[in-house]
Short mmCIF file of C-alpha atoms and ligand atoms in Angstrom, two decimals:
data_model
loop_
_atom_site.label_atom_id
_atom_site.label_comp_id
_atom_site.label_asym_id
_atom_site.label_seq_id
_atom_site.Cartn_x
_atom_site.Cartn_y
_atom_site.Cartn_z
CA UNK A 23 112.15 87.72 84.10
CA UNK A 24 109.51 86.18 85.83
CA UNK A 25 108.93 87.79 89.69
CA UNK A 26 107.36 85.73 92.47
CA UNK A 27 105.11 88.46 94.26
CA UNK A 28 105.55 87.69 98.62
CA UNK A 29 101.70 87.16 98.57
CA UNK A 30 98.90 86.38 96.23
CA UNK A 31 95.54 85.58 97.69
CA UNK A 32 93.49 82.56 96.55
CA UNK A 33 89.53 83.67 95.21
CA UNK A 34 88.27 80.42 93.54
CA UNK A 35 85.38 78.71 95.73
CA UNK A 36 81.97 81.06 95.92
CA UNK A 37 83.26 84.12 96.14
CA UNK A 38 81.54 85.32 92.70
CA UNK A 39 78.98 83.23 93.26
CA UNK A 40 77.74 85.23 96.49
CA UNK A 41 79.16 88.84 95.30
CA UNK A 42 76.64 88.72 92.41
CA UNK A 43 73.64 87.95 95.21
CA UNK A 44 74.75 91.11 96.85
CA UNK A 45 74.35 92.65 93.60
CA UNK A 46 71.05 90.87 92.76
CA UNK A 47 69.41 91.31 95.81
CA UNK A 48 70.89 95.08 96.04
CA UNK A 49 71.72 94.16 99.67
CA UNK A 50 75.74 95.58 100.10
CA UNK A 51 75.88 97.57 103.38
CA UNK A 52 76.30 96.33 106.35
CA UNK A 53 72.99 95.52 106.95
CA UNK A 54 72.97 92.45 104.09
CA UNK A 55 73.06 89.06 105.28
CA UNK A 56 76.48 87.81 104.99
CA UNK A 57 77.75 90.27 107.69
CA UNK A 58 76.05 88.01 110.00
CA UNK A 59 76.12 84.92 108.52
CA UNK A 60 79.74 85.61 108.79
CA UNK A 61 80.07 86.77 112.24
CA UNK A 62 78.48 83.50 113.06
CA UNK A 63 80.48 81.01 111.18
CA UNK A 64 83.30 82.44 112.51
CA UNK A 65 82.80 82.58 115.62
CA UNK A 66 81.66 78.93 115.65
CA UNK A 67 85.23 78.02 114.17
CA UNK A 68 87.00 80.06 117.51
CA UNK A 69 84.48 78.38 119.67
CA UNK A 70 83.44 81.77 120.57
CA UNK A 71 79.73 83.15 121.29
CA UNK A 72 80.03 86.27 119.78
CA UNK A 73 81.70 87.45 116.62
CA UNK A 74 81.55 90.91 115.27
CA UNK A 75 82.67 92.24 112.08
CA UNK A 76 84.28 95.34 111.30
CA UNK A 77 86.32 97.15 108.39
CA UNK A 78 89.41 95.96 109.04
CA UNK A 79 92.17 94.07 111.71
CA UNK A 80 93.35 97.50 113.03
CA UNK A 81 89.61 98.14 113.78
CA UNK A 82 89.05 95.32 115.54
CA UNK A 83 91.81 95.77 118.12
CA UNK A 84 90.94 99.58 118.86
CA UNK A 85 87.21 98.06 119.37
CA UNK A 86 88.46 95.80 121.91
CA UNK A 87 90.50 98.14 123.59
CA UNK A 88 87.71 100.50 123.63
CA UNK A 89 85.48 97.44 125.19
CA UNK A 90 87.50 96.39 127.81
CA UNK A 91 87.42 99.88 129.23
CA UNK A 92 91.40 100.44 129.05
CA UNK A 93 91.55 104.42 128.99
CA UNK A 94 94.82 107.19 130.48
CA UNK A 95 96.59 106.01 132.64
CA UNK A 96 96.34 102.57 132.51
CA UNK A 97 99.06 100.22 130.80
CA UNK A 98 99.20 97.42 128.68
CA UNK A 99 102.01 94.57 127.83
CA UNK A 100 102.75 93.18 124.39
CA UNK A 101 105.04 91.78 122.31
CA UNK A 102 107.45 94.52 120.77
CA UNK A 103 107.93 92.64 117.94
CA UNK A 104 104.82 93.32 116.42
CA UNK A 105 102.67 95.10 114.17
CA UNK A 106 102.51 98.86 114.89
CA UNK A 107 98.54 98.72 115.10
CA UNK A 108 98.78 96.97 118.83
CA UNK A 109 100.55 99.67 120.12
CA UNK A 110 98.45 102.31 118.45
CA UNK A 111 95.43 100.59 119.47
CA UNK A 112 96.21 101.10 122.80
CA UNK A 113 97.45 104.46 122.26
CA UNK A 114 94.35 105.80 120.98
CA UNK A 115 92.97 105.85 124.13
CA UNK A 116 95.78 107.58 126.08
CA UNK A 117 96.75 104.47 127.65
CA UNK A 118 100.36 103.49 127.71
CA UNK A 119 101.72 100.30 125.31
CA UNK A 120 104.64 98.24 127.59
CA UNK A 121 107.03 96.40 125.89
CA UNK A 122 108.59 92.78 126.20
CA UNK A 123 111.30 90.89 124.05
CA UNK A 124 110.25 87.91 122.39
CA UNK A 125 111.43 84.18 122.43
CA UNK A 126 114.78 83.82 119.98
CA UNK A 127 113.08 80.20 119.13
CA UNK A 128 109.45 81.29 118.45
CA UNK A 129 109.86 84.87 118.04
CA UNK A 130 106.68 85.27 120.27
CA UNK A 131 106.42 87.03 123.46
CA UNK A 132 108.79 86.24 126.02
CA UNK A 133 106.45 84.94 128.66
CA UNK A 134 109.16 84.44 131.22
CA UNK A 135 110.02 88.62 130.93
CA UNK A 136 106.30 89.77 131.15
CA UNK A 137 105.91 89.69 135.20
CA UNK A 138 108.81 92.03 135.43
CA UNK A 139 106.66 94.65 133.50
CA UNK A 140 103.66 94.60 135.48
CA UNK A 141 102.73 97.90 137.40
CA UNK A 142 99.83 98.86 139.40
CA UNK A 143 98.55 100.38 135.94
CA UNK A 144 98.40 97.20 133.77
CA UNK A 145 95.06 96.37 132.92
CA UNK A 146 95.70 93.92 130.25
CA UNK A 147 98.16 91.60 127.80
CA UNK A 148 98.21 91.86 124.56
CA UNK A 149 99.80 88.23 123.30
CA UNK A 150 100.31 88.14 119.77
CA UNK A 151 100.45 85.19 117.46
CA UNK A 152 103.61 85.73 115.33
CA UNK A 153 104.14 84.09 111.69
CA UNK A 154 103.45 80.47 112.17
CA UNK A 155 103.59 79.68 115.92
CA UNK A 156 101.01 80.65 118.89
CA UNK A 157 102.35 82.41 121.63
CA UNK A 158 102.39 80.64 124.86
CA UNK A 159 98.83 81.06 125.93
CA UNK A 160 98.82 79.04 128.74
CA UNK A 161 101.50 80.65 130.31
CA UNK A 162 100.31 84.45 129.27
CA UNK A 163 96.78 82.96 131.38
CA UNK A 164 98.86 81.91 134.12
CA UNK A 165 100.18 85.30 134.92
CA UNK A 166 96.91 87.24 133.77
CA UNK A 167 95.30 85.48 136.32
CA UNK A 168 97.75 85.77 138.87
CA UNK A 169 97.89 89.46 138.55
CA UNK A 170 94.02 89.89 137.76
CA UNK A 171 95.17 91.40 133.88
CA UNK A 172 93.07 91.03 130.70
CA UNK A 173 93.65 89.34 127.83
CA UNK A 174 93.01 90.31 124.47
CA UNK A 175 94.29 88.00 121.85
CA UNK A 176 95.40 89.04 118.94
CA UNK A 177 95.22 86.07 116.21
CA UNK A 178 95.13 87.99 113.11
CA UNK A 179 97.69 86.09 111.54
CA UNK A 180 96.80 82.55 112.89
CA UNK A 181 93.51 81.51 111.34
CA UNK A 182 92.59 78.03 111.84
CA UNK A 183 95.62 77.78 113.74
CA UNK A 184 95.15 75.68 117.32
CA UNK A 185 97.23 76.09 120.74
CA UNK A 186 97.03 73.03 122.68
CA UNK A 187 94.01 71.60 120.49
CA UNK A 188 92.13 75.06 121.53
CA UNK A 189 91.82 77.33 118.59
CA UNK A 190 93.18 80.21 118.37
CA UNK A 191 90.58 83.61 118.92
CA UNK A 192 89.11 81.41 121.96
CA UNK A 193 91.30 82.89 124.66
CA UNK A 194 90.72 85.59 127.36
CA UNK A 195 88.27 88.27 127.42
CA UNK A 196 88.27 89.24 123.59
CA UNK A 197 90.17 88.28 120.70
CA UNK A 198 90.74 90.08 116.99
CA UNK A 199 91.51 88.92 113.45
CA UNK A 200 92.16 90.53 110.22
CA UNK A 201 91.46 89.57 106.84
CA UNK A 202 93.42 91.62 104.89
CA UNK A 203 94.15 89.44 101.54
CA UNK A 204 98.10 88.23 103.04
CA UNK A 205 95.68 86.45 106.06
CA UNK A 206 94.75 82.66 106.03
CA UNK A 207 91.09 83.85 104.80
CA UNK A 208 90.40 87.16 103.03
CA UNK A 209 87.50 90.16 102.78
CA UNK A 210 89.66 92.87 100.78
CA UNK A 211 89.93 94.54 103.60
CA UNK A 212 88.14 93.55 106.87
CA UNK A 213 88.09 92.37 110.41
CA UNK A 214 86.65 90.25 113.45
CA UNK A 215 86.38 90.52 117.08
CA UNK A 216 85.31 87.54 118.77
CA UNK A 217 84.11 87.47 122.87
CA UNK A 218 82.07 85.04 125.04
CA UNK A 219 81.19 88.18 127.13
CA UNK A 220 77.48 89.12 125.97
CA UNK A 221 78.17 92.85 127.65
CA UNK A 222 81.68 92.98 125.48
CA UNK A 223 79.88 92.24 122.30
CA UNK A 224 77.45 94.66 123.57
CA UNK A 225 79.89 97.25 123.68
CA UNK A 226 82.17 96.00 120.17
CA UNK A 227 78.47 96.79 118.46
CA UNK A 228 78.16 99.64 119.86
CA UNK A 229 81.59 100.81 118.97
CA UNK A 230 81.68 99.75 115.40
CA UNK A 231 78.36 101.92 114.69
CA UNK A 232 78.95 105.19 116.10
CA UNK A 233 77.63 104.32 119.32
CA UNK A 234 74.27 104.80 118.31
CA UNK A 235 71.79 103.90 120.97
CA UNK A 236 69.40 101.51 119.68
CA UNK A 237 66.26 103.15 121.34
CA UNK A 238 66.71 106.67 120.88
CA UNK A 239 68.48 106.64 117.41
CA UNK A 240 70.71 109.94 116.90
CA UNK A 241 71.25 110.66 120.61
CA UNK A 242 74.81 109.77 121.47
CA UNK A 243 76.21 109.13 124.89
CA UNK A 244 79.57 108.17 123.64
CA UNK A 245 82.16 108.81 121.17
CA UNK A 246 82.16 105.63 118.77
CA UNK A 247 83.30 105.22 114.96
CA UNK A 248 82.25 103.98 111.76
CA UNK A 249 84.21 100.54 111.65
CA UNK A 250 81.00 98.72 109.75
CA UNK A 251 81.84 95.43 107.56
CA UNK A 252 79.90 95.40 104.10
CA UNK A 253 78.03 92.99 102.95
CA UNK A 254 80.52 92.83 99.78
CA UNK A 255 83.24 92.17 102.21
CA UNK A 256 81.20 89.30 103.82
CA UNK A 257 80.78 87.54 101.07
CA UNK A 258 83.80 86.98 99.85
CA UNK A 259 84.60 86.29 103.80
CA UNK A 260 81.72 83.74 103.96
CA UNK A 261 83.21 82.08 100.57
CA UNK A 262 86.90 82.21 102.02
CA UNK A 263 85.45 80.60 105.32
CA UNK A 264 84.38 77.62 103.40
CA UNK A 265 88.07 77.11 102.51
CA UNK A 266 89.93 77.83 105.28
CA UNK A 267 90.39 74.06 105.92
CA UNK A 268 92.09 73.26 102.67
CA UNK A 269 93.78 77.37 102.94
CA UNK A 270 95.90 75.70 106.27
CA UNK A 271 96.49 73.09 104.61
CA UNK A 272 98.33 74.42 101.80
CA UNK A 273 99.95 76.91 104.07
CA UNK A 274 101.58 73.65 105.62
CA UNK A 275 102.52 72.28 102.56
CA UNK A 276 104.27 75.61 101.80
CA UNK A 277 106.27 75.50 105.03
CA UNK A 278 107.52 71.78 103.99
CA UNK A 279 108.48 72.42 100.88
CA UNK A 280 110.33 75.37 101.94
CA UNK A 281 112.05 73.13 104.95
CA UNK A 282 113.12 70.48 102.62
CA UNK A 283 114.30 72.90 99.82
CA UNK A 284 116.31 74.59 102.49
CA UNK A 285 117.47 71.85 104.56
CA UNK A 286 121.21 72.00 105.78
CA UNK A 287 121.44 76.06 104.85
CA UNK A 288 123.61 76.63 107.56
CA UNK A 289 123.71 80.49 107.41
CA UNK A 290 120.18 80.82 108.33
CA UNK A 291 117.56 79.89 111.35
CA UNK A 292 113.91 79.33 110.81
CA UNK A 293 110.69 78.92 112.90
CA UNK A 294 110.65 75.49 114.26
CA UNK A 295 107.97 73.35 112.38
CA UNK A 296 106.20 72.56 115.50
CA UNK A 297 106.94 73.69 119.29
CA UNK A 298 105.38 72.01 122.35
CA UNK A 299 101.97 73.56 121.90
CA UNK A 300 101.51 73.60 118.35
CA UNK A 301 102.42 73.07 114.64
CA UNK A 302 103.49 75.86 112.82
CA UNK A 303 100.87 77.06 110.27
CA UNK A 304 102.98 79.12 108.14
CA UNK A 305 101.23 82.59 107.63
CA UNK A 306 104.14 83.53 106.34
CA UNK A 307 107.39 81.67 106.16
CA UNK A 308 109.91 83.64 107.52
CA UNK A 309 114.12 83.43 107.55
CA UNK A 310 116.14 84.79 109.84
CA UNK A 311 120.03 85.49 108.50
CA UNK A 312 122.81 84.43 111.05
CA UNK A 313 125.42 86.72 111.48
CA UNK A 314 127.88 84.26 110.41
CA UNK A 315 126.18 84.75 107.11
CA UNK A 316 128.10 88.11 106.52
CA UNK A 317 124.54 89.94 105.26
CA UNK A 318 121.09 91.26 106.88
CA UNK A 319 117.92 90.89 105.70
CA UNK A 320 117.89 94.55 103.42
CA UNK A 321 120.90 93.53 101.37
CA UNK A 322 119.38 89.73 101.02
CA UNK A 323 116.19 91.03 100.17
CA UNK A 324 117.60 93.82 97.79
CA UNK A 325 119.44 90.23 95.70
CA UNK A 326 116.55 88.34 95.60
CA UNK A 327 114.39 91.20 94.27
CA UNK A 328 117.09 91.46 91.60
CA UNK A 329 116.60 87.62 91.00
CA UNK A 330 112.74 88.04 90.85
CA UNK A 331 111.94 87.12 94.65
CA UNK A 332 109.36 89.35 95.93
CA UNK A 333 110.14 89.18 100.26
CA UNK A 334 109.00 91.67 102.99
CA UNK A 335 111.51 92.59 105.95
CA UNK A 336 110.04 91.77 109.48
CA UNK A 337 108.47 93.77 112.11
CA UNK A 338 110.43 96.60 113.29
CA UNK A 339 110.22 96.76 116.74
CA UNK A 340 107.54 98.95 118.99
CA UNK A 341 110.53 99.86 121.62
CA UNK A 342 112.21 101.66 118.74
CA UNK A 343 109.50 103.42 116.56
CA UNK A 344 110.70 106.75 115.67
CA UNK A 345 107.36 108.16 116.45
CA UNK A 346 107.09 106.85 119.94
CA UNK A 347 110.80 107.66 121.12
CA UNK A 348 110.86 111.39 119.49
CA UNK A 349 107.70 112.87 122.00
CA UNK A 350 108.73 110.58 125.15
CA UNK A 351 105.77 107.75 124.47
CA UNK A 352 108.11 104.94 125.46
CA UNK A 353 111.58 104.94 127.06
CA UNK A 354 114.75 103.94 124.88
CA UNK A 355 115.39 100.17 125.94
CA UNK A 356 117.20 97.53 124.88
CA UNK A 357 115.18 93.96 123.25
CA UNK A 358 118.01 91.95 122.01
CA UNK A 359 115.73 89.58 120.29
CA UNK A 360 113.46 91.95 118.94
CA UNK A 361 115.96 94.20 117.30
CA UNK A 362 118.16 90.91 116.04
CA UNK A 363 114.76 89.62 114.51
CA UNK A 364 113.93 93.19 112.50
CA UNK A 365 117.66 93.07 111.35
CA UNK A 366 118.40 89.87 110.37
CA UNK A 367 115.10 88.82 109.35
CA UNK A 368 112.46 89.15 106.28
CA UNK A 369 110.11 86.41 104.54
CA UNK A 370 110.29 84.78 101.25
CA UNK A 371 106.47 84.10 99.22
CA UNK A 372 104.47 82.56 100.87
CA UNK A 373 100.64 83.68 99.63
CA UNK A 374 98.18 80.97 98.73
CA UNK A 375 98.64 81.20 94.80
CA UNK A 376 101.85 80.11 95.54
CA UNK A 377 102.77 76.97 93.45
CA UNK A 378 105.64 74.25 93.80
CA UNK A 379 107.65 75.31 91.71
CA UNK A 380 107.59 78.84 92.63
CA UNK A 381 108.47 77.76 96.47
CA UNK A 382 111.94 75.56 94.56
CA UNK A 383 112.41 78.65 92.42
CA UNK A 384 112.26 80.95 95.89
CA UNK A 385 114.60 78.42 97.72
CA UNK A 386 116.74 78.10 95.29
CA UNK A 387 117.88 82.08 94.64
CA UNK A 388 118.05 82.08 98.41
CA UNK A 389 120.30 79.28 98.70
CA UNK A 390 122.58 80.95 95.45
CA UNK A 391 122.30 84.51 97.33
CA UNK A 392 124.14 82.53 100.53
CA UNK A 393 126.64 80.76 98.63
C1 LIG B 10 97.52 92.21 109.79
C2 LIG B 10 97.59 92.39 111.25
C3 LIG B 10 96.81 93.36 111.92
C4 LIG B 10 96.11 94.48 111.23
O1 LIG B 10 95.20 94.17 110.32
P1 LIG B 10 94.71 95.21 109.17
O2 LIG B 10 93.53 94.49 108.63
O3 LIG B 10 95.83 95.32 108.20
O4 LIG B 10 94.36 96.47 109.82
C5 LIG B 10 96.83 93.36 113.29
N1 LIG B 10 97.60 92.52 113.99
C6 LIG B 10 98.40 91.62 113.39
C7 LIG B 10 99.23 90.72 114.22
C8 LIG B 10 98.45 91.54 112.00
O5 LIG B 10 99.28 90.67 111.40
#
């Protein structure tokens, strides 16, 4: 039987092309020239001054939070439903992660429940762009500048994606991507902080390369990491950059397929295709199972793996992490929408490889699991 994997990246413009100059020229650490060609481009594309590259998305938020100063004691607000790096990020550096439900129609932070969780302790929000839709950015500014928070964006899954014609990556004091290969663009493994704020980028250097002091090299003042980007990694990045036009664009045409396919399925809701700020750009195209339906996600997902449907459950949510509620981190709370989401939810293929047929096959065994 033939199986449809959830993701398969796409590697076909100059990707070999500039690997074998790394090779060539012998230039693959960080110091080669992609790393900053690459930092540049992107950038450019988030209509940001600065970009800086590191290993990988998780590295790029805890070099943000490290940047923006946020140590013990302080708190900041994100999304519960989310990826568990944004709350480790901020955990790394003894400061405490608060969490918010998210919106049942674009499963991104609530932005009418965040003032309600500001203390005299939050420093920051942490908005993060879920699936296909932004969060509500201009809203999540609104009340950062109201309260005189921080923003650090996190975009990872939303490359190329716009809020309000703005790109996404160009808001608040710092924003981070990943390029891990289920992202819109792909380095392996890899990462990107971008900032306007020349002492931020300062600092995100700084950071990634073990806080080395550029005029007295090997005296340390401060505890940094090794989070470097290789020159390898940057040019396949600088390839997949090329094609991140035509990458959205198939990403869109994967989303209408998958609408039309599963038009009138009753038992399930979906993302909406476009919201008031944006149009959905389909990182992944996720379903969410009504209860009506009579099944959750891990008993759908266990039938379509048994009809060759490769599909990954949803986030579980921050507020409930074992780890967190077993040595006090965060209070036991209840996020309706968050915990109905990481029930009732999971996401069918949707990498770049993906072909027509494969997204008919995919709706198809859905639509016969449901029946
Ligand atoms: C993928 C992802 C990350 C982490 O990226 P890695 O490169 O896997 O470390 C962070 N935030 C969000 C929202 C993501 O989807």
């Amino acid at each position: 039987m033939k199986f449809i994997p959830v993701n398969e990246p796409l590697l076909q413009g100059n990707e070999k092309k500039y690997l074998m100059e790394c090779i060539d020229t012998g230039w693959i650490s960080s110091e080669g020239p992609f790393v900053a060609q690459l930092e540049k481009s992107f950038a450019e594309r988030c209509g940001r001054k600065h970009g800086i590259a590191v290993c990988n998305g998780t590295a790029a938020l805890e070099t943000a939070v490290w940047a923006l100063g946020i140590k013990q004691g302080d708190e900041v607000i994100m999304p519960s439903f989310t990826i568990f790096t944004c709350a480790l990020a901020v955990l790394r550096y003894g400061a405490k992660p608060v969490f918010v439900d998210c919106d049942p129609e674009t499963w991104n932070i609530d932005t009418k429940l965040i003032r309600e969780k500001i203390t005299s302790k939050t420093k920051a929000i942490m908005p993060v762009h879920i699936y296909g839709l932004p969060s509500d950015m201009n809203e999540v500014m609104k009340i950062a500048e109201e309260n005189g928070l921080m923003i650090i964006e996190d975009a990872a899954e939303q490359i190329g994606q716009e809020y309000s014609g703005r790109p996404c990556g160009s808001f608040g004091e710092v924003s981070t991507f990943s390029f891990y290969p289920n992202k819109h663009i792909t380095t392996g493994e890899g990462g990107m902080v971008v900032t306007d704020d020349d002492a931020i980028a300062e600092k995100c250097r700084s950071v990634r390369n073990l806080c080395f002091k550029p005029e007295k090299r090997f005296v340390h003042d401060e505890l940094g990491y090794n989070f470097r980007m290789t020159n390898l990694q940057a040019a396949v990045g600088v390839a997949q950059l090329e094609k991140l036009d035509e990458f959205v664009i198939k990403k869109r045409h994967i989303g209408r397929l998958y609408n039309e396919y599963l038009k009138g399925l009753d038992k399930i809701t979906l993302q909406p295709v476009s919201c008031s700020y944006a149009e959905n750009i389909y990182w992944v195209f996720g379903i969410v199972l009504k209860k009506e339906s009579g099944i959750n996600a891990a008993t759908a997902m266990k039938k379509l793996a048994d009809r060759g449907i490769g599909t990954r459950p949803f986030f579980y949510p921050m507020h409930k992490q074992p780890v967190f509620l077993k040595d006090g981190t965060v209070m036991e709370e209840s996020l309706p929408v968050s915990e109905m989401l990481s029930e009732m939810g999971f996401y069918l293929p949707s990498g770049l490889a993906l072909s027509d047929e494969d997204i008919e096959l995919s709706a198809r065994k859905l639509r016969e699991i449901l029946l």
